[in-house]
PDB file of C-alpha atoms and ligand atoms in Angstrom:
ATOM      1  CA  MET A   1       1.836   3.389 -23.957  1.00  0.00           C
ATOM      2  CA  LEU A   2      -1.930   3.838 -24.003  1.00  0.00           C
ATOM      3  CA  PHE A   3      -2.102   7.095 -22.185  1.00  0.00           C
ATOM      4  CA  LYS A   4       0.241  10.053 -22.665  1.00  0.00           C
ATOM      5  CA  LYS A   5       1.283  11.958 -19.600  1.00  0.00           C
ATOM      6  CA  ASN A   6      -0.644  15.081 -20.707  1.00  0.00           C
ATOM      7  CA  THR A   7      -3.876  13.074 -20.703  1.00  0.00           C
ATOM      8  CA  LEU A   8      -3.608  12.304 -17.004  1.00  0.00           C
ATOM      9  CA  PRO A   9      -6.215  14.038 -14.853  1.00  0.00           C
ATOM     10  CA  ASP A  10      -4.992  17.028 -12.887  1.00  0.00           C
ATOM     11  CA  THR A  11      -5.142  16.126  -9.186  1.00  0.00           C
ATOM     12  CA  GLU A  12      -4.328  19.685  -8.145  1.00  0.00           C
ATOM     13  CA  GLY A  13      -2.354  18.525  -5.107  1.00  0.00           C
ATOM     14  CA  ARG A  14      -5.526  16.964  -3.626  1.00  0.00           C
ATOM     15  CA  LEU A  15      -4.189  13.458  -3.860  1.00  0.00           C
ATOM     16  CA  ARG A  16      -0.996  13.185  -1.763  1.00  0.00           C
ATOM     17  CA  SER A  17      -1.345   9.721  -0.285  1.00  0.00           C
ATOM     18  CA  VAL A  18      -2.848   6.459  -1.475  1.00  0.00           C
ATOM     19  CA  GLY A  19      -3.266   3.107   0.245  1.00  0.00           C
ATOM     20  CA  ILE A  20      -3.861  -0.076  -1.789  1.00  0.00           C
ATOM     21  CA  ILE A  21      -5.229  -3.488  -0.733  1.00  0.00           C
ATOM     22  CA  MET A  22      -3.814  -5.528  -3.478  1.00  0.00           C
ATOM     23  CA  ASP A  23      -6.395  -8.380  -3.486  1.00  0.00           C
ATOM     24  CA  GLY A  24      -7.438 -11.058  -5.922  1.00  0.00           C
ATOM     25  CA  ASN A  25      -4.169 -12.794  -6.886  1.00  0.00           C
ATOM     26  CA  GLY A  26      -5.457 -16.246  -5.936  1.00  0.00           C
ATOM     27  CA  ARG A  27      -8.666 -15.902  -7.951  1.00  0.00           C
ATOM     28  CA  TRP A  28      -6.795 -14.562 -10.973  1.00  0.00           C
ATOM     29  CA  ALA A  29      -4.711 -17.747 -10.964  1.00  0.00           C
ATOM     30  CA  LYS A  30      -7.604 -20.024 -10.324  1.00  0.00           C
ATOM     31  CA  ARG A  31      -9.555 -18.625 -13.279  1.00  0.00           C
ATOM     32  CA  ARG A  32      -6.578 -19.615 -15.442  1.00  0.00           C
ATOM     33  CA  GLY A  33      -6.132 -23.062 -13.935  1.00  0.00           C
ATOM     34  CA  LEU A  34      -2.799 -21.950 -12.403  1.00  0.00           C
ATOM     35  CA  PRO A  35      -1.456 -22.399  -8.915  1.00  0.00           C
ATOM     36  CA  ARG A  36      -2.132 -19.506  -6.503  1.00  0.00           C
ATOM     37  CA  LEU A  37       1.532 -18.605  -6.485  1.00  0.00           C
ATOM     38  CA  ALA A  38       1.370 -17.833 -10.174  1.00  0.00           C
ATOM     39  CA  GLY A  39      -1.277 -15.198  -9.237  1.00  0.00           C
ATOM     40  CA  HIS A  40       1.045 -13.715  -6.628  1.00  0.00           C
ATOM     41  CA  ALA A  41       3.814 -13.550  -9.206  1.00  0.00           C
ATOM     42  CA  ALA A  42       1.462 -11.788 -11.684  1.00  0.00           C
ATOM     43  CA  GLY A  43       0.419  -9.460  -8.870  1.00  0.00           C
ATOM     44  CA  ALA A  44       3.992  -8.469  -8.039  1.00  0.00           C
ATOM     45  CA  ALA A  45       4.596  -7.700 -11.727  1.00  0.00           C
ATOM     46  CA  ARG A  46       1.877  -4.977 -11.505  1.00  0.00           C
ATOM     47  CA  VAL A  47       3.456  -2.922  -8.676  1.00  0.00           C
ATOM     48  CA  GLU A  48       6.019  -0.939 -10.723  1.00  0.00           C
ATOM     49  CA  GLU A  49       3.428   0.249 -13.288  1.00  0.00           C
ATOM     50  CA  VAL A  50       0.970   1.309 -10.548  1.00  0.00           C
ATOM     51  CA  LEU A  51       3.643   3.150  -8.606  1.00  0.00           C
ATOM     52  CA  THR A  52       4.871   4.966 -11.737  1.00  0.00           C
ATOM     53  CA  THR A  53       1.403   6.016 -12.671  1.00  0.00           C
ATOM     54  CA  LEU A  54       0.606   7.235  -9.179  1.00  0.00           C
ATOM     55  CA  ARG A  55       3.847   9.316  -9.159  1.00  0.00           C
ATOM     56  CA  GLU A  56       2.907  10.853 -12.514  1.00  0.00           C
ATOM     57  CA  LEU A  57      -0.465  11.772 -10.958  1.00  0.00           C
ATOM     58  CA  GLY A  58       1.228  13.728  -8.204  1.00  0.00           C
ATOM     59  CA  VAL A  59       0.987  11.158  -5.455  1.00  0.00           C
ATOM     60  CA  HIS A  60       3.922  11.271  -3.044  1.00  0.00           C
ATOM     61  CA  HIS A  61       3.011   8.528  -0.559  1.00  0.00           C
ATOM     62  CA  VAL A  62       1.798   5.039  -1.245  1.00  0.00           C
ATOM     63  CA  THR A  63       1.131   2.170   1.163  1.00  0.00           C
ATOM     64  CA  LEU A  64       0.857  -1.263  -0.405  1.00  0.00           C
ATOM     65  CA  TYR A  65      -0.756  -4.106   1.576  1.00  0.00           C
ATOM     66  CA  ALA A  66       1.466  -7.104   0.691  1.00  0.00           C
ATOM     67  CA  PHE A  67       0.985  -9.547   3.621  1.00  0.00           C
ATOM     68  CA  SER A  68      -1.235  -9.198   6.648  1.00  0.00           C
ATOM     69  CA  THR A  69      -0.814 -10.525  10.197  1.00  0.00           C
ATOM     70  CA  GLU A  70      -3.729 -12.836   9.339  1.00  0.00           C
ATOM     71  CA  ASN A  71      -2.175 -14.175   6.149  1.00  0.00           C
ATOM     72  CA  TRP A  72      -0.009 -16.578   8.229  1.00  0.00           C
ATOM     73  CA  LYS A  73      -3.159 -18.748   8.492  1.00  0.00           C
ATOM     74  CA  ARG A  74      -2.648 -19.790   4.830  1.00  0.00           C
ATOM     75  CA  PRO A  75      -0.984 -23.109   3.929  1.00  0.00           C
ATOM     76  CA  LYS A  76       2.735 -23.079   4.605  1.00  0.00           C
ATOM     77  CA  GLU A  77       3.516 -23.682   0.912  1.00  0.00           C
ATOM     78  CA  GLU A  78       1.659 -20.441  -0.075  1.00  0.00           C
ATOM     79  CA  VAL A  79       3.204 -18.431   2.820  1.00  0.00           C
ATOM     80  CA  ASP A  80       6.729 -19.611   1.948  1.00  0.00           C
ATOM     81  CA  GLY A  81       6.028 -18.973  -1.735  1.00  0.00           C
ATOM     82  CA  ILE A  82       4.921 -15.390  -1.027  1.00  0.00           C
ATOM     83  CA  MET A  83       7.969 -14.690   1.064  1.00  0.00           C
ATOM     84  CA  ASP A  84      10.208 -15.889  -1.739  1.00  0.00           C
ATOM     85  CA  LEU A  85       8.435 -13.808  -4.227  1.00  0.00           C
ATOM     86  CA  VAL A  86       8.589 -10.709  -2.069  1.00  0.00           C
ATOM     87  CA  TYR A  87      12.327 -11.240  -1.692  1.00  0.00           C
ATOM     88  CA  LYS A  88      12.793 -11.666  -5.456  1.00  0.00           C
ATOM     89  CA  TYR A  89      10.664  -8.581  -6.299  1.00  0.00           C
ATOM     90  CA  LEU A  90      12.488  -6.459  -3.666  1.00  0.00           C
ATOM     91  CA  ASP A  91      15.833  -7.616  -4.944  1.00  0.00           C
ATOM     92  CA  GLU A  92      15.178  -7.426  -8.705  1.00  0.00           C
ATOM     93  CA  VAL A  93      12.785  -4.551  -9.118  1.00  0.00           C
ATOM     94  CA  VAL A  94      12.361  -2.431  -6.054  1.00  0.00           C
ATOM     95  CA  GLN A  95      16.045  -2.033  -5.316  1.00  0.00           C
ATOM     96  CA  ASP A  96      17.119  -1.407  -8.930  1.00  0.00           C
ATOM     97  CA  LYS A  97      14.232   0.307 -10.543  1.00  0.00           C
ATOM     98  CA  ILE A  98      12.267   1.965  -7.793  1.00  0.00           C
ATOM     99  CA  VAL A  99      14.666   2.988  -5.017  1.00  0.00           C
ATOM    100  CA  SER A 100      17.954   3.328  -6.809  1.00  0.00           C
ATOM    101  CA  ASP A 101      16.350   5.392  -9.610  1.00  0.00           C
ATOM    102  CA  GLY A 102      15.037   7.682  -6.862  1.00  0.00           C
ATOM    103  CA  HIS A 103      11.387   7.196  -7.702  1.00  0.00           C
ATOM    104  CA  PHE A 104      10.269   6.192  -4.229  1.00  0.00           C
ATOM    105  CA  SER A 105      12.019   5.484  -0.938  1.00  0.00           C
ATOM    106  CA  VAL A 106      10.746   2.200   0.345  1.00  0.00           C
ATOM    107  CA  ARG A 107       9.877   1.533   3.967  1.00  0.00           C
ATOM    108  CA  PHE A 108       8.223  -1.381   5.625  1.00  0.00           C
ATOM    109  CA  ALA A 109       5.034  -1.204   7.792  1.00  0.00           C
ATOM    110  CA  GLY A 110       4.611  -4.222  10.008  1.00  0.00           C
ATOM    111  CA  ASP A 111       6.780  -6.399  12.219  1.00  0.00           C
ATOM    112  CA  ILE A 112       9.484  -7.555   9.894  1.00  0.00           C
ATOM    113  CA  SER A 113      11.547  -9.029  12.764  1.00  0.00           C
ATOM    114  CA  VAL A 114       9.812 -12.348  12.371  1.00  0.00           C
ATOM    115  CA  LEU A 115      10.275 -12.674   8.630  1.00  0.00           C
ATOM    116  CA  PRO A 116      12.772 -15.218   7.165  1.00  0.00           C
ATOM    117  CA  GLU A 117      16.330 -13.797   7.944  1.00  0.00           C
ATOM    118  CA  LYS A 118      17.216 -13.286   4.303  1.00  0.00           C
ATOM    119  CA  LEU A 119      14.082 -11.316   3.602  1.00  0.00           C
ATOM    120  CA  ARG A 120      14.426  -9.202   6.725  1.00  0.00           C
ATOM    121  CA  LYS A 121      17.966  -8.266   5.738  1.00  0.00           C
ATOM    122  CA  LYS A 122      16.841  -7.286   2.234  1.00  0.00           C
ATOM    123  CA  CYS A 123      14.141  -5.101   3.795  1.00  0.00           C
ATOM    124  CA  GLU A 124      16.674  -3.340   5.971  1.00  0.00           C
ATOM    125  CA  GLU A 125      19.027  -2.938   3.048  1.00  0.00           C
ATOM    126  CA  ILE A 126      16.230  -1.332   0.939  1.00  0.00           C
ATOM    127  CA  GLU A 127      15.208   0.981   3.698  1.00  0.00           C
ATOM    128  CA  ALA A 128      18.774   2.144   4.212  1.00  0.00           C
ATOM    129  CA  LEU A 129      19.012   2.953   0.475  1.00  0.00           C
ATOM    130  CA  GLY A 130      15.992   5.237   0.408  1.00  0.00           C
ATOM    131  CA  LYS A 131      17.125   8.778   0.925  1.00  0.00           C
ATOM    132  CA  ASN A 132      14.214  10.344  -0.976  1.00  0.00           C
ATOM    133  CA  ARG A 133      11.856  11.671   1.711  1.00  0.00           C
ATOM    134  CA  GLU A 134       9.554  13.366  -0.741  1.00  0.00           C
ATOM    135  CA  TYR A 135       8.254  10.206  -2.276  1.00  0.00           C
ATOM    136  CA  ILE A 136       7.770   7.306   0.113  1.00  0.00           C
ATOM    137  CA  CYS A 137       6.213   3.878  -0.527  1.00  0.00           C
ATOM    138  CA  TYR A 138       5.431   1.774   2.478  1.00  0.00           C
ATOM    139  CA  VAL A 139       5.159  -1.981   1.920  1.00  0.00           C
ATOM    140  CA  ALA A 140       2.842  -3.358   4.570  1.00  0.00           C
ATOM    141  CA  LEU A 141       4.434  -6.776   5.395  1.00  0.00           C
ATOM    142  CA  ASN A 142       3.271  -8.782   8.342  1.00  0.00           C
ATOM    143  CA  TYR A 143       1.072  -5.741   8.955  1.00  0.00           C
ATOM    144  CA  GLY A 144      -2.134  -5.537  10.904  1.00  0.00           C
ATOM    145  CA  GLY A 145      -3.973  -2.324  11.797  1.00  0.00           C
ATOM    146  CA  ARG A 146      -4.870  -3.362  15.295  1.00  0.00           C
ATOM    147  CA  ASP A 147      -1.397  -4.765  15.900  1.00  0.00           C
ATOM    148  CA  GLU A 148      -0.032  -1.394  14.799  1.00  0.00           C
ATOM    149  CA  ILE A 149      -2.172   0.588  17.184  1.00  0.00           C
ATOM    150  CA  VAL A 150      -1.276  -1.573  20.123  1.00  0.00           C
ATOM    151  CA  ARG A 151       2.417  -1.475  19.249  1.00  0.00           C
ATOM    152  CA  ALA A 152       2.293   2.309  18.852  1.00  0.00           C
ATOM    153  CA  ALA A 153       0.709   2.708  22.280  1.00  0.00           C
ATOM    154  CA  ASN A 154       3.222   0.345  23.859  1.00  0.00           C
ATOM    155  CA  ARG A 155       6.184   2.162  22.172  1.00  0.00           C
ATOM    156  CA  ALA A 156       4.905   5.477  23.477  1.00  0.00           C
ATOM    157  CA  ILE A 157       4.597   4.086  27.017  1.00  0.00           C
ATOM    158  CA  ALA A 158       8.119   2.656  26.741  1.00  0.00           C
ATOM    159  CA  ASP A 159       9.286   6.173  25.788  1.00  0.00           C
ATOM    160  CA  GLY A 160       7.695   7.480  29.013  1.00  0.00           C
ATOM    161  CA  VAL A 161       4.558   8.993  27.477  1.00  0.00           C
ATOM    162  CA  THR A 162       1.958   9.079  30.214  1.00  0.00           C
ATOM    163  CA  VAL A 163      -1.013  10.619  28.311  1.00  0.00           C
ATOM    164  CA  LEU A 164      -1.544   9.736  24.666  1.00  0.00           C
ATOM    165  CA  ASP A 165      -3.199  12.104  22.233  1.00  0.00           C
ATOM    166  CA  GLU A 166      -3.952  11.528  18.498  1.00  0.00           C
ATOM    167  CA  LYS A 167      -0.857  13.402  17.285  1.00  0.00           C
ATOM    168  CA  THR A 168       1.435  11.475  19.597  1.00  0.00           C
ATOM    169  CA  LEU A 169       0.001   8.118  18.684  1.00  0.00           C
ATOM    170  CA  SER A 170       0.315   8.896  14.976  1.00  0.00           C
ATOM    171  CA  LYS A 171       3.975   9.567  15.524  1.00  0.00           C
ATOM    172  CA  TYR A 172       4.443   5.989  16.731  1.00  0.00           C
ATOM    173  CA  THR A 173       2.614   4.289  13.850  1.00  0.00           C
ATOM    174  CA  TYR A 174       4.584   2.517  11.187  1.00  0.00           C
ATOM    175  CA  THR A 175       3.621   5.071   8.531  1.00  0.00           C
ATOM    176  CA  ALA A 176       4.549   8.110  10.607  1.00  0.00           C
ATOM    177  CA  GLU A 177       6.522   9.675   7.730  1.00  0.00           C
ATOM    178  CA  SER A 178       3.484   9.804   5.433  1.00  0.00           C
ATOM    179  CA  PRO A 179       0.207  11.644   5.665  1.00  0.00           C
ATOM    180  CA  ASP A 180      -3.005   9.587   6.052  1.00  0.00           C
ATOM    181  CA  PRO A 181      -4.272   8.184   2.782  1.00  0.00           C
ATOM    182  CA  ASP A 182      -6.562  10.500   0.818  1.00  0.00           C
ATOM    183  CA  LEU A 183      -7.685   7.448  -1.166  1.00  0.00           C
ATOM    184  CA  LEU A 184      -7.901   3.782  -0.240  1.00  0.00           C
ATOM    185  CA  ILE A 185      -8.166   1.375  -3.145  1.00  0.00           C
ATOM    186  CA  ARG A 186      -9.158  -2.275  -2.832  1.00  0.00           C
ATOM    187  CA  THR A 187      -9.053  -4.580  -5.835  1.00  0.00           C
ATOM    188  CA  GLY A 188     -10.629  -8.048  -5.969  1.00  0.00           C
ATOM    189  CA  GLY A 189     -14.306  -7.092  -5.361  1.00  0.00           C
ATOM    190  CA  ASP A 190     -14.540  -7.458  -1.520  1.00  0.00           C
ATOM    191  CA  MET A 191     -15.744  -4.352   0.291  1.00  0.00           C
ATOM    192  CA  ARG A 192     -13.854  -4.567   3.484  1.00  0.00           C
ATOM    193  CA  ILE A 193     -10.709  -3.152   5.090  1.00  0.00           C
ATOM    194  CA  SER A 194      -9.228  -6.447   6.358  1.00  0.00           C
ATOM    195  CA  ASN A 195      -7.257  -4.825   9.143  1.00  0.00           C
ATOM    196  CA  PHE A 196      -5.447  -2.307   6.861  1.00  0.00           C
ATOM    197  CA  LEU A 197      -4.518   1.145   8.168  1.00  0.00           C
ATOM    198  CA  LEU A 198      -7.365   1.281  10.652  1.00  0.00           C
ATOM    199  CA  TRP A 199      -5.914   4.380  12.376  1.00  0.00           C
ATOM    200  CA  GLN A 200      -4.891   6.208   9.194  1.00  0.00           C
ATOM    201  CA  CYS A 201      -8.045   5.623   7.124  1.00  0.00           C
ATOM    202  CA  ALA A 202     -10.424   7.558   9.419  1.00  0.00           C
ATOM    203  CA  TYR A 203     -11.282  10.001   6.513  1.00  0.00           C
ATOM    204  CA  SER A 204      -9.913   8.270   3.451  1.00  0.00           C
ATOM    205  CA  GLU A 205     -12.080   7.989   0.382  1.00  0.00           C
ATOM    206  CA  LEU A 206     -12.783   4.377  -0.348  1.00  0.00           C
ATOM    207  CA  TYR A 207     -12.642   2.879  -3.852  1.00  0.00           C
ATOM    208  CA  PHE A 208     -13.551  -0.736  -4.407  1.00  0.00           C
ATOM    209  CA  THR A 209     -13.188  -2.418  -7.764  1.00  0.00           C
ATOM    210  CA  LYS A 210     -13.925  -5.933  -8.940  1.00  0.00           C
ATOM    211  CA  THR A 211     -10.727  -5.919 -11.026  1.00  0.00           C
ATOM    212  CA  LEU A 212      -8.295  -8.529  -9.693  1.00  0.00           C
ATOM    213  CA  TRP A 213      -4.973  -7.137  -8.587  1.00  0.00           C
ATOM    214  CA  PRO A 214      -2.931  -8.756 -11.448  1.00  0.00           C
ATOM    215  CA  ASP A 215      -5.287  -6.940 -13.905  1.00  0.00           C
ATOM    216  CA  PHE A 216      -5.042  -3.553 -12.179  1.00  0.00           C
ATOM    217  CA  ASP A 217      -3.145  -1.535 -14.783  1.00  0.00           C
ATOM    218  CA  ARG A 218      -2.330   2.130 -15.562  1.00  0.00           C
ATOM    219  CA  LYS A 219      -5.822   2.716 -16.993  1.00  0.00           C
ATOM    220  CA  GLN A 220      -7.406   1.299 -13.848  1.00  0.00           C
ATOM    221  CA  VAL A 221      -5.303   3.560 -11.630  1.00  0.00           C
ATOM    222  CA  ILE A 222      -6.495   6.569 -13.618  1.00  0.00           C
ATOM    223  CA  THR A 223     -10.116   5.377 -13.294  1.00  0.00           C
ATOM    224  CA  ALA A 224      -9.718   5.131  -9.464  1.00  0.00           C
ATOM    225  CA  VAL A 225      -8.157   8.527  -9.322  1.00  0.00           C
ATOM    226  CA  GLU A 226     -10.940  10.088 -11.465  1.00  0.00           C
ATOM    227  CA  SER A 227     -13.435   8.620  -9.091  1.00  0.00           C
ATOM    228  CA  PHE A 228     -11.578  10.167  -6.147  1.00  0.00           C
ATOM    229  CA  LEU A 229     -11.592  13.581  -7.947  1.00  0.00           C
ATOM    230  CA  THR A 230     -15.468  13.567  -7.977  1.00  0.00           C
ATOM    231  CA  ARG A 231     -15.731  13.058  -4.205  1.00  0.00           C
ATOM    232  CA  LYS A 232     -16.698  15.925  -1.919  1.00  0.00           C
ATOM    233  CA  ARG A 233     -14.637  15.631   1.268  1.00  0.00           C
ATOM    234  CA  ARG A 234     -15.971  17.281   4.371  1.00  0.00           C
ATOM    235  CA  PHE A 235     -14.062  15.790   7.288  1.00  0.00           C
ATOM    236  CA  GLY A 236     -17.190  16.237   9.440  1.00  0.00           C
ATOM    237  CA  GLY A 237     -17.558  19.908   8.528  1.00  0.00           C
ATOM    238  CA  LEU A 238     -19.444  21.633   5.701  1.00  0.00           C
ATOM    239  CA  ASN A 239     -18.292  22.785   2.299  1.00  0.00           C
ATOM    240  CA  LYS A 240     -19.315  26.181   0.820  1.00  0.00           C
ATOM    241  CA  GLU A 241     -21.984  24.475  -1.356  1.00  0.00           C
ATOM    242  CA  ASP A 242     -23.551  22.758   1.701  1.00  0.00           C
ATOM    243  CA  THR A 243     -24.476  26.015   3.403  1.00  0.00           C
TER     244      THR A 243
HETATM  245  C1  IPE B   1      -3.873 -10.857  -2.181  1.00  0.00           C
HETATM  246  O1  IPE B   1      -4.381 -11.857  -2.957  1.00  0.00           O
HETATM  247  C2  IPE B   1      -2.455 -11.190  -1.756  1.00  0.00           C
HETATM  248  C3  IPE B   1      -2.274 -11.646  -0.381  1.00  0.00           C
HETATM  249  C4  IPE B   1      -3.185 -11.646   0.497  1.00  0.00           C
HETATM  250  C5  IPE B   1      -0.925 -12.016  -0.005  1.00  0.00           C
HETATM  251  P1  IPE B   1      -5.116 -13.165  -2.436  1.00  0.00           P
HETATM  252  O2  IPE B   1      -4.150 -14.223  -2.256  1.00  0.00           O
HETATM  253  O3  IPE B   1      -5.842 -12.844  -1.134  1.00  0.00           O
HETATM  254  O4  IPE B   1      -6.073 -13.466  -3.580  1.00  0.00           O
HETATM  255  P2  IPE B   1      -7.602 -13.978  -3.446  1.00  0.00           P
HETATM  256  O5  IPE B   1      -8.348 -12.966  -2.613  1.00  0.00           O
HETATM  257  O6  IPE B   1      -7.551 -15.327  -2.835  1.00  0.00           O
HETATM  258  O7  IPE B   1      -8.115 -14.036  -4.858  1.00  0.00           O
HETATM  259  C1  IPE B   2      -5.995  -8.530   2.418  1.00  0.00           C
HETATM  260  O1  IPE B   2      -6.371  -9.493   1.601  1.00  0.00           O
HETATM  261  C2  IPE B   2      -4.504  -8.594   2.629  1.00  0.00           C
HETATM  262  C3  IPE B   2      -3.673  -8.284   1.498  1.00  0.00           C
HETATM  263  C4  IPE B   2      -4.067  -7.924   0.322  1.00  0.00           C
HETATM  264  C5  IPE B   2      -2.271  -8.416   1.707  1.00  0.00           C
HETATM  265  P1  IPE B   2      -7.011 -10.888   2.182  1.00  0.00           P
HETATM  266  O2  IPE B   2      -7.259 -11.754   1.007  1.00  0.00           O
HETATM  267  O3  IPE B   2      -6.070 -11.418   3.225  1.00  0.00           O
HETATM  268  O4  IPE B   2      -8.313 -10.415   2.896  1.00  0.00           O
HETATM  269  P2  IPE B   2      -9.574 -11.271   3.367  1.00  0.00           P
HETATM  270  O5  IPE B   2      -9.102 -12.491   4.064  1.00  0.00           O
HETATM  271  O6  IPE B   2     -10.366 -11.595   2.129  1.00  0.00           O
HETATM  272  O7  IPE B   2     -10.387 -10.347   4.236  1.00  0.00           O
HETATM  273 MG1   MG B   3      -7.743 -12.205  -0.819  1.00  0.00          MG
END
């Protein structure tokens, strides 16, 4: 291992929650003359290392963008291939090494009801396994930020809520069990949010890197976190040094 635990930066409890837009799998494959699905497989293989590193850094909540409500626009072959890979990764790695070992409970953000039956059942099985409420990893699957806000409002209305406020709406979002991300990471070089956590990222620190997701390793996680630790967060107010 390149970095020993004691060389990790001290996040002093400032970094509780992280969101990640795992982008760049297709380009990673293309650069190697491989099919796009080989890039998705290489991307899936990165998840465990990134989660382990974040946990060591004191992060308790992670939200991973795996498939957006817009990603259905891709060729059927790629969509089907991604669904198969997600199933395989959940079954072989998430269930055995991440949830069963108690590292993170896994929940799903997004409408999983329309996913292939076998995958939907696996998602439900994994959610039921996760008793650890201290460390939660949301996998955003068939997730869209706008879709989430509309659904949250409709769910509140269905519950008889007549006047919505911010706290109430938050309770109806998919990620209600986790605090808003302190840090939002996007790999792959594009500087946009692509409909991810629109509600929750109101005050998140943004970190964009050109590194493609399958190359985003432990060292890169630490670099992103070091960048976060240099940020001065104000939440619209002023810090002591500003006055
Ligand atoms: C992100 O990688 C994974 C998904 C969107 C499912 P991409 O497939 O978007 O990779 P690029 O952006 O084309 O390189
Ligand atoms: C965002 O990446 C979605 C995921 C990483 C799952 P996209 O590749 O879909 O984003 P755009 O299309 O470049 O905005
Ligand atoms: Mg992309």
